Coordinates of C-alpha atoms in Angstrom, one line a residue:
Chain N
M303 CA 0.1 0.5 0.1
V304 CA 1.2 3.4 -0.6
G305 CA 1.1 5.7 1.8
E306 CA -0.6 8.6 1.8
A307 CA 2.0 10.9 1.2
T308 CA 3.1 9.5 -2.0
K309 CA -0.2 10.6 -4.1
Y310 CA -0.5 13.1 -6.6
I311 CA -3.7 15.1 -5.8
K312 CA -5.7 15.1 -3.0
A313 CA -8.5 15.2 -2.0
H314 CA -9.5 16.2 1.5
E315 CA -13.6 17.0 3.6
L316 CA -14.1 18.5 0.3
A317 CA -17.4 20.4 0.1
I318 CA -18.5 21.6 -3.2
G319 CA -21.8 24.2 -4.7
Y320 CA -22.3 27.8 -5.6
G321 CA -22.2 30.6 -3.3
K322 CA -24.0 30.1 -0.4
K323 CA -25.8 27.1 -2.1
L324 CA -24.2 23.4 -0.4
V325 CA -23.9 21.1 -3.8
A326 CA -21.9 17.9 -1.5
N327 CA -19.7 17.6 0.7
N328 CA -17.4 15.2 2.5
I329 CA -15.5 14.2 0.0
N330 CA -12.2 12.8 0.2
F331 CA -10.2 10.7 -1.9
A332 CA -6.2 10.5 -3.2
L333 CA -4.5 9.3 -6.4
G334 CA -1.0 8.7 -7.0
T335 CA 0.6 9.0 -10.8
G336 CA 0.1 7.0 -13.2
E337 CA -3.9 6.3 -11.8
L338 CA -7.6 5.9 -14.1
C339 CA -10.1 6.9 -11.6
A340 CA -14.0 7.0 -12.5
I341 CA -16.1 9.3 -10.7
V342 CA -19.9 7.9 -10.9
G343 CA -23.0 8.8 -9.1
V344 CA -26.8 9.9 -10.5
N345 CA -27.7 13.0 -12.3
G346 CA -27.1 16.1 -10.5
I347 CA -25.3 14.2 -7.6
G348 CA -22.4 17.4 -8.5
K349 CA -19.9 15.6 -10.9
S350 CA -19.1 18.9 -12.8
T351 CA -19.4 21.0 -10.0
L352 CA -16.8 18.7 -9.0
M353 CA -14.8 17.7 -11.8
R354 CA -14.5 22.5 -12.3
C355 CA -14.0 22.9 -8.9
L356 CA -10.2 20.2 -9.2
G357 CA -10.3 21.8 -12.7
G358 CA -9.5 25.3 -11.4
L359 CA -12.5 27.2 -12.8
Q360 CA -14.9 27.8 -10.2
P361 CA -14.1 28.2 -5.7
K362 CA -14.8 25.1 -3.9
L363 CA -17.0 26.7 -0.8
S364 CA -14.2 23.9 1.6
G365 CA -11.9 22.2 3.1
D366 CA -8.9 21.7 0.8
I367 CA -7.5 19.9 -2.7
S368 CA -4.0 19.6 -2.6
I369 CA -1.6 18.4 -6.0
S370 CA 1.7 17.8 -5.6
D371 CA 1.4 19.0 -2.0
S372 CA 0.9 22.7 -3.0
D373 CA -2.4 23.7 -1.8
L374 CA -4.6 24.3 -6.1
A375 CA -6.1 27.7 -5.3
A376 CA -2.4 28.9 -5.3
L377 CA -1.3 27.9 -7.8
S378 CA -0.4 31.0 -11.1
P379 CA -2.9 30.7 -13.4
S380 CA 0.2 30.1 -15.8
N381 CA 1.3 26.5 -13.3
L382 CA -2.3 25.5 -13.4
A383 CA -2.0 25.6 -17.3
K384 CA 0.5 23.4 -16.8
T385 CA -0.2 21.7 -13.6
L386 CA -3.6 19.8 -14.7
S387 CA -5.7 19.7 -18.1
V388 CA -9.0 19.8 -18.9
V389 CA -11.8 17.9 -21.6
L390 CA -15.5 20.3 -20.7
T391 CA -19.2 17.8 -22.2
E392 CA -19.4 21.9 -24.0
Q393 CA -18.7 21.4 -27.7
P394 CA -14.8 24.1 -28.7
A395 CA -17.4 27.4 -29.8
S396 CA -15.0 27.1 -33.0
K397 CA -16.2 24.0 -35.5
N398 CA -14.1 26.2 -38.0
L399 CA -11.3 25.4 -35.9
T400 CA -8.9 21.8 -37.9
V401 CA -7.7 19.0 -35.8
Q402 CA -4.6 20.3 -36.3
E403 CA -5.2 24.0 -35.0
L404 CA -7.1 23.1 -31.6
I405 CA -4.8 20.5 -29.9
T406 CA -1.7 22.9 -31.8
L407 CA -4.0 25.2 -28.6
G408 CA -2.7 23.1 -26.1
R409 CA 0.7 23.8 -26.3
Q410 CA -0.9 27.9 -24.8
P411 CA 1.2 27.8 -21.6
Y412 CA 4.8 26.9 -22.9
T413 CA 5.0 29.5 -26.0
N414 CA 5.9 32.6 -26.1
W415 CA 3.9 35.7 -25.9
I416 CA 3.0 35.3 -29.4
G417 CA 2.1 31.6 -29.7
T418 CA 5.3 30.5 -32.0
L419 CA 5.5 27.1 -32.0
T420 CA 9.2 25.4 -31.1
S421 CA 10.4 22.0 -32.3
Q422 CA 9.0 20.4 -28.9
D423 CA 5.9 21.5 -29.2
K424 CA 5.7 19.9 -32.2
K425 CA 6.8 16.5 -30.8
F426 CA 4.1 16.4 -28.2
V427 CA 1.2 17.2 -30.9
E428 CA 2.5 15.0 -34.1
E429 CA 2.2 12.7 -29.8
S430 CA -1.5 13.0 -28.8
L431 CA -2.3 12.9 -33.2
D432 CA -1.0 9.0 -33.7
A433 CA -2.7 8.0 -29.3
F434 CA -5.5 9.3 -30.9
L435 CA -5.1 7.8 -33.8
L436 CA -6.2 11.1 -35.9
K437 CA -3.1 11.7 -38.3
E438 CA -5.2 11.5 -41.5
L439 CA -8.1 13.3 -39.5
R440 CA -5.4 16.6 -39.0
F441 CA -6.7 19.2 -42.0
K442 CA -10.2 18.3 -41.5
K443 CA -12.9 21.0 -39.9
C444 CA -13.9 20.2 -36.1
H445 CA -17.8 21.0 -37.9
E446 CA -16.4 17.4 -39.9
L447 CA -16.5 15.5 -37.2
S448 CA -18.9 12.4 -36.0
D449 CA -18.8 12.6 -32.2
G450 CA -16.6 10.7 -31.2
Q451 CA -13.6 11.6 -34.2
L452 CA -14.8 15.4 -32.5
Q453 CA -13.5 13.6 -28.5
R454 CA -10.5 11.3 -29.6
V455 CA -10.3 15.3 -30.3
L456 CA -10.6 17.4 -27.5
I457 CA -8.5 14.5 -25.3
A458 CA -5.7 14.9 -27.9
R459 CA -5.0 18.7 -26.8
A460 CA -5.5 17.4 -22.9
M461 CA -2.5 15.8 -23.6
A462 CA -0.8 17.7 -25.9
Q463 CA -1.1 20.8 -22.6
D464 CA 1.2 17.4 -21.4
T465 CA 0.0 18.2 -17.7
P466 CA 0.0 15.6 -15.0
L467 CA -3.1 15.5 -14.2
I468 CA -6.5 15.9 -17.0
L469 CA -9.6 15.8 -16.1
L470 CA -12.6 15.0 -18.1
D471 CA -15.9 15.9 -17.5
E472 CA -18.7 12.8 -19.7
P473 CA -16.0 12.0 -22.4
T474 CA -18.1 8.5 -22.7
T475 CA -21.9 10.8 -22.8
H476 CA -23.0 10.3 -26.9
L477 CA -21.3 7.1 -28.8
D478 CA -22.0 4.7 -29.0
L479 CA -20.6 1.1 -27.2
Y480 CA -17.2 0.7 -29.2
H481 CA -16.3 4.3 -29.3
K482 CA -17.1 4.5 -25.5
V483 CA -15.5 1.3 -25.2
E484 CA -12.7 2.8 -27.3
I485 CA -12.1 6.4 -25.4
L486 CA -11.5 4.7 -21.8
K487 CA -8.6 2.2 -23.2
L488 CA -7.3 5.4 -24.7
L489 CA -7.4 6.7 -21.1
Q490 CA -6.5 3.9 -19.8
R491 CA -3.1 3.8 -22.0
L492 CA -2.5 7.1 -21.7
A493 CA -2.6 7.1 -18.0
H494 CA -0.8 4.0 -17.7
R495 CA 2.0 3.9 -20.0
N496 CA 1.9 7.8 -20.0
K497 CA 2.4 7.8 -16.2
K498 CA -1.1 11.0 -16.7
T499 CA -3.3 10.6 -13.0
I500 CA -7.0 10.9 -15.3
I501 CA -10.0 11.3 -13.4
F502 CA -13.6 11.9 -15.8
T503 CA -16.9 11.6 -14.6
T504 CA -19.7 8.2 -15.9
H505 CA -22.4 7.3 -16.2
E506 CA -20.7 4.0 -17.3
I507 CA -20.3 2.0 -14.8
D508 CA -20.1 -1.1 -15.5
L509 CA -17.4 0.0 -18.1
A510 CA -15.9 1.6 -15.2
I511 CA -16.0 -0.9 -12.8
Q512 CA -13.2 -3.2 -15.6
L513 CA -11.1 -0.5 -16.7
C514 CA -10.5 2.0 -14.0
D515 CA -8.2 2.0 -11.0
K516 CA -9.7 3.7 -8.4
I517 CA -13.9 5.0 -8.3
L518 CA -15.0 7.2 -6.1
I519 CA -19.5 7.4 -5.4
L520 CA -20.6 10.1 -5.1
D521 CA -23.8 9.4 -3.5
G522 CA -25.0 13.0 -1.5
K523 CA -23.6 11.5 2.1
T524 CA -20.1 9.3 2.5
N525 CA -19.3 9.2 -0.8
P526 CA -16.7 6.1 -0.6
F527 CA -13.3 5.5 -2.6
G528 CA -11.4 3.2 -3.3
T529 CA -11.2 0.7 -6.5
P530 CA -13.9 -0.9 -8.1
C531 CA -13.0 -4.7 -6.0
E532 CA -13.5 -2.9 -2.9
L533 CA -16.4 -1.2 -3.5
I534 CA -17.6 -4.2 -5.1
E535 CA -17.2 -5.8 -1.8
Q536 CA -18.5 -3.3 0.5
K537 CA -21.9 -3.5 -2.0
H538 CA -21.6 0.2 -2.2
F539 CA -22.9 -0.1 -6.2
E540 CA -25.6 -1.6 -4.8
R541 CA -26.7 1.5 -2.6
L542 CA -26.0 4.0 -5.9
F543 CA -29.9 3.0 -7.2
P544 CA -33.3 3.1 -6.1
S545 CA -33.7 -0.7 -5.8
E546 CA -36.6 -1.6 -7.0
M547 CA -35.0 -0.8 -10.4
V548 CA -32.4 -2.2 -10.9
E549 CA -30.0 -4.8 -9.0
F550 CA -26.3 -4.8 -9.1
D551 CA -24.7 -8.5 -9.7
A552 CA -22.2 -8.4 -7.6
K553 CA -20.2 -11.0 -9.9
T554 CA -19.8 -9.9 -13.8
G555 CA -19.5 -6.5 -12.5
S556 CA -23.2 -4.5 -13.4
F557 CA -26.4 -3.2 -13.0
K558 CA -29.5 -5.6 -14.4
V559 CA -32.7 -4.5 -15.0
K560 CA -35.3 -6.2 -12.9
K561 CA -37.5 -8.1 -13.4
Chain C
M69 CA 6.1 25.6 -40.7
S70 CA 4.9 24.1 -43.8
I71 CA 1.7 25.3 -43.4
N72 CA 2.1 28.4 -42.1
R73 CA 4.4 29.1 -45.9
S74 CA 2.2 28.1 -48.0
Y75 CA 0.1 31.8 -46.9
Y76 CA 3.5 33.8 -48.1
I77 CA 2.1 33.4 -51.9
S78 CA -1.1 34.5 -50.4
F79 CA 0.2 38.1 -48.4
V80 CA 2.2 39.0 -51.4
L81 CA -1.4 38.7 -53.8
I82 CA -2.8 40.5 -51.6
A83 CA -0.5 43.4 -50.6
L84 CA -0.1 43.9 -54.5
A85 CA -3.7 44.2 -55.0
V86 CA -3.5 46.3 -52.0
V87 CA -1.3 48.2 -54.0
L88 CA -2.8 48.0 -57.0
A89 CA -6.0 49.4 -55.1
F90 CA -5.2 52.6 -53.6
L91 CA -3.4 53.5 -57.6
L92 CA -6.7 53.4 -58.3
N93 CA -8.4 54.6 -55.9
V94 CA -6.1 57.2 -56.5
S95 CA -6.3 57.6 -59.8
S96 CA -9.6 58.6 -60.1
G97 CA -12.1 60.9 -59.1
S98 CA -14.5 63.4 -60.9
V99 CA -10.9 65.7 -62.3
S100 CA -9.4 63.2 -64.7
I101 CA -6.2 63.1 -64.5
P102 CA -4.1 60.9 -66.5
F103 CA -2.6 57.7 -65.2
G104 CA 0.9 57.6 -66.1
T105 CA 1.0 61.6 -64.7
I106 CA 0.5 60.6 -61.6
L107 CA 2.1 57.1 -61.2
A108 CA 5.8 59.7 -61.7
A109 CA 4.1 62.3 -59.1
L110 CA 4.0 60.1 -56.5
F111 CA 7.3 58.5 -57.3
G112 CA 8.6 62.3 -57.1
T113 CA 8.3 63.8 -60.2
E114 CA 6.4 67.6 -60.2
M115 CA 3.2 67.8 -62.4
E116 CA 2.0 70.0 -65.1
L117 CA -0.6 71.4 -63.7
D118 CA -0.7 73.2 -60.0
S119 CA -4.1 72.4 -59.5
W120 CA -4.0 69.1 -60.3
N121 CA -0.8 68.3 -57.6
Y122 CA -3.5 70.3 -55.2
I123 CA -6.0 67.7 -55.8
L124 CA -3.3 64.8 -55.3
W125 CA -1.9 66.1 -52.1
N126 CA -4.4 67.4 -50.2
Y127 CA -7.6 65.7 -51.6
R128 CA -7.0 62.0 -53.3
V129 CA -4.1 61.2 -51.2
P130 CA -5.3 61.1 -47.4
K131 CA -8.7 59.8 -48.9
A132 CA -7.1 57.5 -49.5
F133 CA -5.0 56.9 -46.3
T134 CA -7.6 57.3 -44.2
A135 CA -9.8 54.6 -46.4
V136 CA -7.1 51.6 -45.9
L137 CA -7.6 52.7 -42.1
V138 CA -11.3 52.6 -42.2
G139 CA -11.6 49.2 -43.7
G140 CA -8.2 47.4 -42.2
G141 CA -9.5 49.5 -39.1
L142 CA -13.0 48.3 -39.0
S143 CA -12.9 44.7 -41.2
L144 CA -9.6 43.8 -38.0
S145 CA -12.1 45.2 -35.1
G146 CA -15.2 42.6 -37.1
L147 CA -12.4 40.0 -36.3
L148 CA -12.0 40.4 -32.5
M149 CA -16.2 41.2 -32.0
Q150 CA -16.8 37.6 -33.6
T151 CA -13.9 35.5 -31.6
L152 CA -14.6 37.5 -28.6
F153 CA -18.0 36.9 -28.8
R154 CA -18.5 33.1 -30.2
N155 CA -21.0 34.4 -32.7
P156 CA -20.1 35.1 -36.9
L157 CA -23.1 38.0 -37.2
A158 CA -20.9 40.4 -34.5
G159 CA -19.7 43.2 -36.1
P160 CA -18.5 47.0 -34.5
F161 CA -22.5 47.9 -35.0
V162 CA -23.3 45.2 -32.4
L163 CA -21.4 46.2 -29.1
G164 CA -23.4 49.6 -29.5
I165 CA -20.3 51.6 -29.9
S166 CA -21.2 52.9 -33.6
S167 CA -24.8 53.3 -32.3
G168 CA -22.9 55.8 -29.4
A169 CA -20.9 56.9 -32.1
S170 CA -24.5 58.3 -33.5
L171 CA -25.4 59.6 -30.5
G172 CA -22.4 61.5 -30.2
A173 CA -22.8 63.0 -33.5
A174 CA -26.7 63.4 -33.3
L175 CA -26.9 65.2 -30.0
L176 CA -24.5 67.7 -31.0
L177 CA -25.6 68.8 -34.9
M178 CA -29.5 68.1 -33.7
G179 CA -30.2 68.3 -29.5
F180 CA -27.3 71.0 -29.2
S181 CA -29.6 73.4 -31.8
L182 CA -32.6 72.0 -30.0
L183 CA -31.7 72.5 -26.2
S184 CA -30.3 76.2 -27.0
G185 CA -32.7 77.2 -29.6
F186 CA -29.9 78.5 -31.6
T187 CA -30.8 77.1 -35.2
T188 CA -28.1 77.1 -37.2
I189 CA -24.7 76.4 -36.3
S190 CA -21.6 77.0 -38.2
I191 CA -19.2 76.9 -35.7
F192 CA -19.7 73.2 -35.8
N193 CA -17.2 71.5 -37.9
D194 CA -16.0 67.8 -38.7
V195 CA -13.6 68.2 -35.7
S196 CA -16.4 68.7 -33.6
V197 CA -17.9 66.4 -34.3
A198 CA -15.6 63.8 -35.1
I199 CA -14.4 65.4 -31.4
A200 CA -18.6 64.4 -30.3
A201 CA -19.0 61.3 -32.0
S202 CA -15.9 59.9 -30.1
A203 CA -16.5 61.0 -26.8
G204 CA -20.9 59.2 -28.1
S205 CA -19.2 56.3 -28.5
F206 CA -16.4 56.0 -25.8
L207 CA -19.4 57.2 -23.3
V208 CA -21.2 53.3 -24.8
L209 CA -17.9 51.6 -24.8
L210 CA -16.5 52.0 -20.4
V211 CA -20.6 51.3 -19.9
V212 CA -20.8 48.2 -21.8
M213 CA -16.3 47.3 -20.4
V214 CA -17.9 48.1 -16.8
V215 CA -21.0 45.3 -17.2
A216 CA -18.0 43.2 -19.1
N217 CA -16.9 43.2 -15.8
R218 CA -19.6 42.3 -13.7
I219 CA -21.7 39.5 -16.1
K220 CA -19.4 36.6 -16.9
D221 CA -21.6 35.4 -20.1
T222 CA -21.0 37.5 -23.0
M223 CA -24.1 36.2 -25.1
A224 CA -25.9 39.1 -22.8
L225 CA -23.2 41.5 -23.0
L226 CA -23.7 41.1 -26.6
I227 CA -27.5 41.7 -26.6
I228 CA -27.1 44.4 -23.9
G229 CA -24.8 46.2 -26.9
L230 CA -28.4 45.5 -29.0
M231 CA -30.2 47.7 -26.6
F232 CA -28.1 50.0 -26.6
G233 CA -28.3 50.1 -29.9
S234 CA -31.7 50.6 -30.9
I235 CA -32.1 53.2 -27.5
T236 CA -29.5 55.6 -28.8
S237 CA -31.4 55.1 -32.7
A238 CA -34.7 55.6 -30.6
I239 CA -33.3 59.0 -29.2
V240 CA -31.4 60.0 -32.7
S241 CA -34.9 60.0 -34.2
V242 CA -37.0 61.3 -31.5
M243 CA -34.0 64.5 -32.5
A244 CA -34.7 64.4 -36.1
Y245 CA -38.7 64.4 -36.0
F246 CA -37.9 68.1 -33.9
T247 CA -34.9 69.6 -35.4
S248 CA -34.5 71.6 -37.9
A249 CA -34.7 70.6 -42.0
E250 CA -31.0 72.0 -42.3
N251 CA -29.7 70.3 -39.2
L252 CA -31.4 67.5 -39.6
Q253 CA -29.7 67.6 -43.3
R254 CA -25.6 66.9 -41.6
F255 CA -27.0 65.4 -39.0
I256 CA -27.4 62.1 -42.4
F257 CA -24.9 63.7 -44.9
W258 CA -23.1 62.2 -41.6
S259 CA -24.4 58.8 -41.3
F260 CA -23.9 58.7 -44.7
G261 CA -20.1 58.1 -44.1
S262 CA -17.3 59.6 -46.2
V263 CA -14.1 59.0 -46.1
G264 CA -12.1 62.3 -47.1
N265 CA -12.3 65.6 -46.6
L266 CA -10.0 64.9 -44.0
S267 CA -7.0 67.3 -43.4
S268 CA -3.1 65.6 -43.0
Q269 CA -3.0 65.8 -39.5
Q270 CA -7.1 63.7 -38.6
V271 CA -5.3 61.2 -41.2
A272 CA -2.4 61.8 -38.4
L273 CA -4.9 60.8 -35.7
L274 CA -6.6 58.3 -37.5
A275 CA -3.2 56.4 -38.1
A276 CA -2.5 56.5 -34.6
I277 CA -5.9 55.9 -33.4
V278 CA -6.2 52.2 -35.7
G279 CA -2.5 51.6 -35.3
L280 CA -3.2 51.5 -31.6
G281 CA -6.0 49.1 -31.6
F282 CA -3.7 47.3 -34.6
I283 CA -1.0 46.6 -31.0
L284 CA -3.3 45.5 -29.4
S285 CA -4.8 42.8 -31.7
V286 CA -1.6 41.3 -32.2
G287 CA -0.5 41.4 -27.7
S288 CA -4.2 39.6 -27.7
I289 CA -3.2 36.6 -30.8
K290 CA -3.0 33.8 -28.2
Q291 CA -5.5 35.1 -26.3
L292 CA -7.7 35.5 -29.5
N293 CA -6.7 31.3 -29.5
A294 CA -7.6 30.3 -26.5
F295 CA -10.9 31.8 -26.6
L296 CA -11.7 29.5 -29.9
L297 CA -12.0 26.9 -27.6
G298 CA -14.2 28.7 -25.3
E299 CA -14.6 30.5 -22.1
N300 CA -13.5 27.8 -19.7
Y301 CA -11.1 26.4 -22.4
A302 CA -9.3 29.3 -22.6
Q303 CA -9.2 29.3 -18.7
S304 CA -7.9 25.9 -18.3
L305 CA -5.4 26.6 -20.7
G306 CA -3.7 29.5 -17.9
V307 CA -5.8 33.2 -19.3
S308 CA -7.2 35.3 -17.3
L309 CA -10.3 36.0 -19.0
K310 CA -11.7 39.6 -17.5
K311 CA -7.9 41.4 -17.7
S312 CA -8.0 39.8 -22.1
R313 CA -12.0 41.0 -22.3
L314 CA -10.8 44.5 -20.9
V315 CA -8.5 44.8 -23.3
I316 CA -10.3 43.2 -26.1
I317 CA -12.4 45.7 -26.4
L318 CA -11.3 48.9 -25.8
G319 CA -8.6 47.5 -28.7
T320 CA -11.7 47.4 -31.0
G321 CA -13.7 49.9 -28.5
L322 CA -11.0 51.8 -30.0
L323 CA -10.4 51.0 -33.8
A324 CA -14.4 50.7 -34.5
G325 CA -15.1 54.5 -32.1
G326 CA -12.2 56.3 -33.8
I327 CA -12.9 55.4 -37.8
T328 CA -16.5 56.0 -36.1
A329 CA -15.5 59.3 -35.3
F330 CA -13.9 60.8 -38.6
A331 CA -16.0 58.8 -41.0
G332 CA -19.1 57.7 -39.8
P333 CA -20.5 55.0 -39.8
I334 CA -20.0 52.7 -42.2
A335 CA -22.1 49.3 -42.8
F336 CA -20.9 45.4 -43.2
V337 CA -17.7 45.7 -44.1
G338 CA -16.5 45.0 -40.3
L339 CA -18.9 42.0 -39.7
A340 CA -17.1 40.6 -43.6
V341 CA -14.1 40.9 -44.2
P342 CA -13.2 37.9 -41.7
H343 CA -15.7 35.7 -43.1
L344 CA -14.2 36.2 -47.3
T345 CA -10.8 36.5 -46.1
R346 CA -11.7 32.6 -44.0
Q347 CA -12.5 32.5 -47.4
I348 CA -8.0 32.9 -48.9
F349 CA -6.9 32.3 -45.1
D350 CA -8.6 29.1 -44.4
T351 CA -7.2 29.2 -40.9
M352 CA -8.5 30.4 -38.1
E353 CA -4.8 31.4 -36.7
H354 CA -5.4 34.7 -35.9
K355 CA -1.4 35.8 -36.0
I356 CA -1.8 34.7 -39.6
L357 CA -5.9 36.2 -40.4
I358 CA -5.2 39.1 -38.6
P359 CA -2.7 41.2 -41.3
A360 CA -5.3 39.2 -43.8
V361 CA -7.7 41.0 -43.0
F362 CA -6.9 44.4 -42.1
L363 CA -5.0 43.9 -46.0
Y364 CA -8.5 42.9 -47.0
G365 CA -10.2 45.2 -45.7
A366 CA -8.3 47.9 -46.8
I367 CA -8.7 46.7 -50.2
L368 CA -12.6 46.4 -49.8
M369 CA -13.0 50.1 -48.4
L370 CA -10.6 51.4 -51.2
L371 CA -12.6 50.1 -54.0
C372 CA -16.3 50.5 -52.8
D373 CA -14.4 54.4 -52.8
T374 CA -13.3 54.3 -56.0
I375 CA -16.6 53.6 -57.2
A376 CA -19.0 55.6 -54.9
Q377 CA -16.9 58.6 -56.1
L378 CA -18.2 58.0 -60.0
P379 CA -14.9 59.1 -61.8
N380 CA -15.3 61.5 -64.1
S381 CA -18.4 62.8 -62.2
A382 CA -19.7 65.4 -60.3
N383 CA -21.3 62.6 -58.1
V384 CA -19.5 61.6 -55.3
L385 CA -22.7 58.4 -53.7
P386 CA -22.8 58.1 -50.3
I387 CA -20.1 55.4 -49.1
N388 CA -22.4 53.3 -46.5
A389 CA -25.0 53.1 -48.8
I390 CA -22.6 51.8 -51.4
T391 CA -20.2 49.6 -48.7
S392 CA -23.6 48.1 -47.8
L393 CA -24.6 46.7 -51.1
V394 CA -21.7 45.2 -51.2
G395 CA -21.5 43.7 -48.1
A396 CA -24.6 42.3 -47.2
P397 CA -24.8 40.3 -50.8
V398 CA -21.4 38.9 -49.8
V399 CA -23.3 37.1 -46.4
I400 CA -26.2 36.2 -48.4
W401 CA -23.9 34.5 -50.6
L402 CA -21.7 32.7 -47.2
L403 CA -25.0 31.3 -46.4
V404 CA -26.5 30.0 -49.6
R405 CA -23.2 28.9 -50.6
K406 CA -21.9 26.8 -47.2
R407 CA -25.2 26.8 -45.1
K408 CA -23.7 27.7 -42.2
L409 CA -22.0 31.1 -41.1
L410 CA -18.8 30.2 -39.0
F411 CA -16.2 31.7 -37.2

C-alpha cells in the first residue's frame, strides 16, 4: 500500500457548490501518478461541479484540494495550466478549427507571447495526433467530425498540454458502446503508459469497474472511494440507485433491470 | 512550419492588390488626371498643372490613406468581436459602439440647437463632430466595459450591446423629429459616411488610433486563439478572462469608435470582411488572420470608395450605401453556399 504522502492529488473534507448553495460535501480521495479514476453517481449529485472545482474553474466551498502537496488555489493561472488540463462537456466555440489547430492550442501554456511553436511543441502535437489515431484527420474541420472523433480530438488536445493531471467531464456521452470502450481504453493507456493521473466522470459504471484503478462514488452521504473490487465487496454499488428498478450483480460487475 | 509557408504567396498577392487598389483609387475622381502622370507624381515628379498637384496631395492621397485605415480597422474590429463573442454575426455595430458615435454626433448636430434655441450652427465643423462622436462611442464603451466586468456571459453582453443600439437610435429619431431640416440634413450626411474631407493631421490622428488598436490586437493573439475553444477552455489554458476581455474590448472600441468618429458609421465592412478573408486564408490562427483581415478590408474600402466617387463625374455616392450594397449580398452568398456561417 502506497502511503498518503506520495499521492499526486488529494481531496480532504471537500465541500463544493455555488455561493451559499451546497451541492456535495464530505468528499475524500487521493490518487497516485498513473492512476485512472472514475467518478460515478446519479444525475445532479455534483459530478460536474466537482470536476470544475478540481480544474480550478470554480472555487470550492471548504476543505482542501492539494496537488503535489501544494494547495490548488495557490497555483498561478499559468502554473495551473501546466499542472492540469480539462476536457469539458461543452463543444469548442469555433467549429471551424482544424483538428491540428485545435490540438496545437494545447501547447499555449508553453509558447511565447505570440504563440510560436518550438520543435518540442510540434513533437507533442504529433505524439497526440498519433496516440488518438488522428493523423489522417489532421486537416479536417471540427464540424466535419463525428461525435466520437471530436471527443478523441479534445482528449488529444489535453494530452498535448502535457500536464500530469487530466480531468474529463463525461467523455463518453453521446457515443455508442464501441466508441465508449475505445475512448476509455485510450484513457487507460494514457494513464498507465504516459504516467498521467486521469479523473473522469461517467455513467458507464460497468465499464468503469472493468477499466479503472479507482472509483469515487458520489452518493450524497459518505462518498465511498476505493478500487472497484473493494467497492463491490463493500456493496456500495447496490446502494447507488433505488433498488426497486435495478439491481447490481457483484459476480459480473454490472447492473440488471429487475423483472 | 509548412502550413504557414503556403500563406506567404497569398500575403504577397493581397499586398499587391492593396497597392493596385490604392493606385486605382487615387487615379480616379471627378477631375480626370492621366494615370501615367499620377504614377510619376507619386514617385516624386511634379505635375504640369498646379491644380492637379493640389487635388492629388491634399485630397486624393489623404482620402486613400483614410480608406485604408477605415477599411482595415473596421474589419479588424469585426474579427476581434466575432472571436470574443463566439458569434459569426458580431461586428462593430453590435456592441453599440457605432450607435454611441451616432448619438454623440446627433446630440451635437441636432440636440444642441434644440436645447439652446440656436438654429444655425456655423461653429460645428467636422472636427467638433468627430470629437462628439468619439465621446459618444467611448461613453457606450465605458458602460459596456463596466457591464463586462460584472457579467460573465458574453452572450448577455452582446444582447446588452444590441439594446444600447436600440436606445440610441430611438433617441436619435426623437431628436430628428423635432430638429430643423437643415440640422437633420447635416446629421444625415454624417450618417452616410465619408472617407474624404480629412486633413493630413486628422489622417495622422486616425492612423495613431488605428495603430494603437492594431497593437492591442497583436498583443492579444494568443488569448484570441484560446477563446476559439470557449471561455472555460481558455481559462484552463492559463488565460486571464477579465484582463484579456478588457484589452480586446478596448482595442475594438478604439478601432470602431475612432473610425466612426472620423468617417461616420460604415456598415457591413466589419461583419463581411473576416468571413471573406477566411475564404482565402483557410485558418483560424489569428497570427495569420489579423494582418490578412486588415489588408483585405483596406482593399474592399478602396474599391468601394472608387465606386462611390463615380469616376469622371462630380457626384459622390454615400459610401455607407456602397458598402451595404457590396457587403449584404456577400453575407447572403456565403450563407447560401455554405448553409452555415461559421467563424
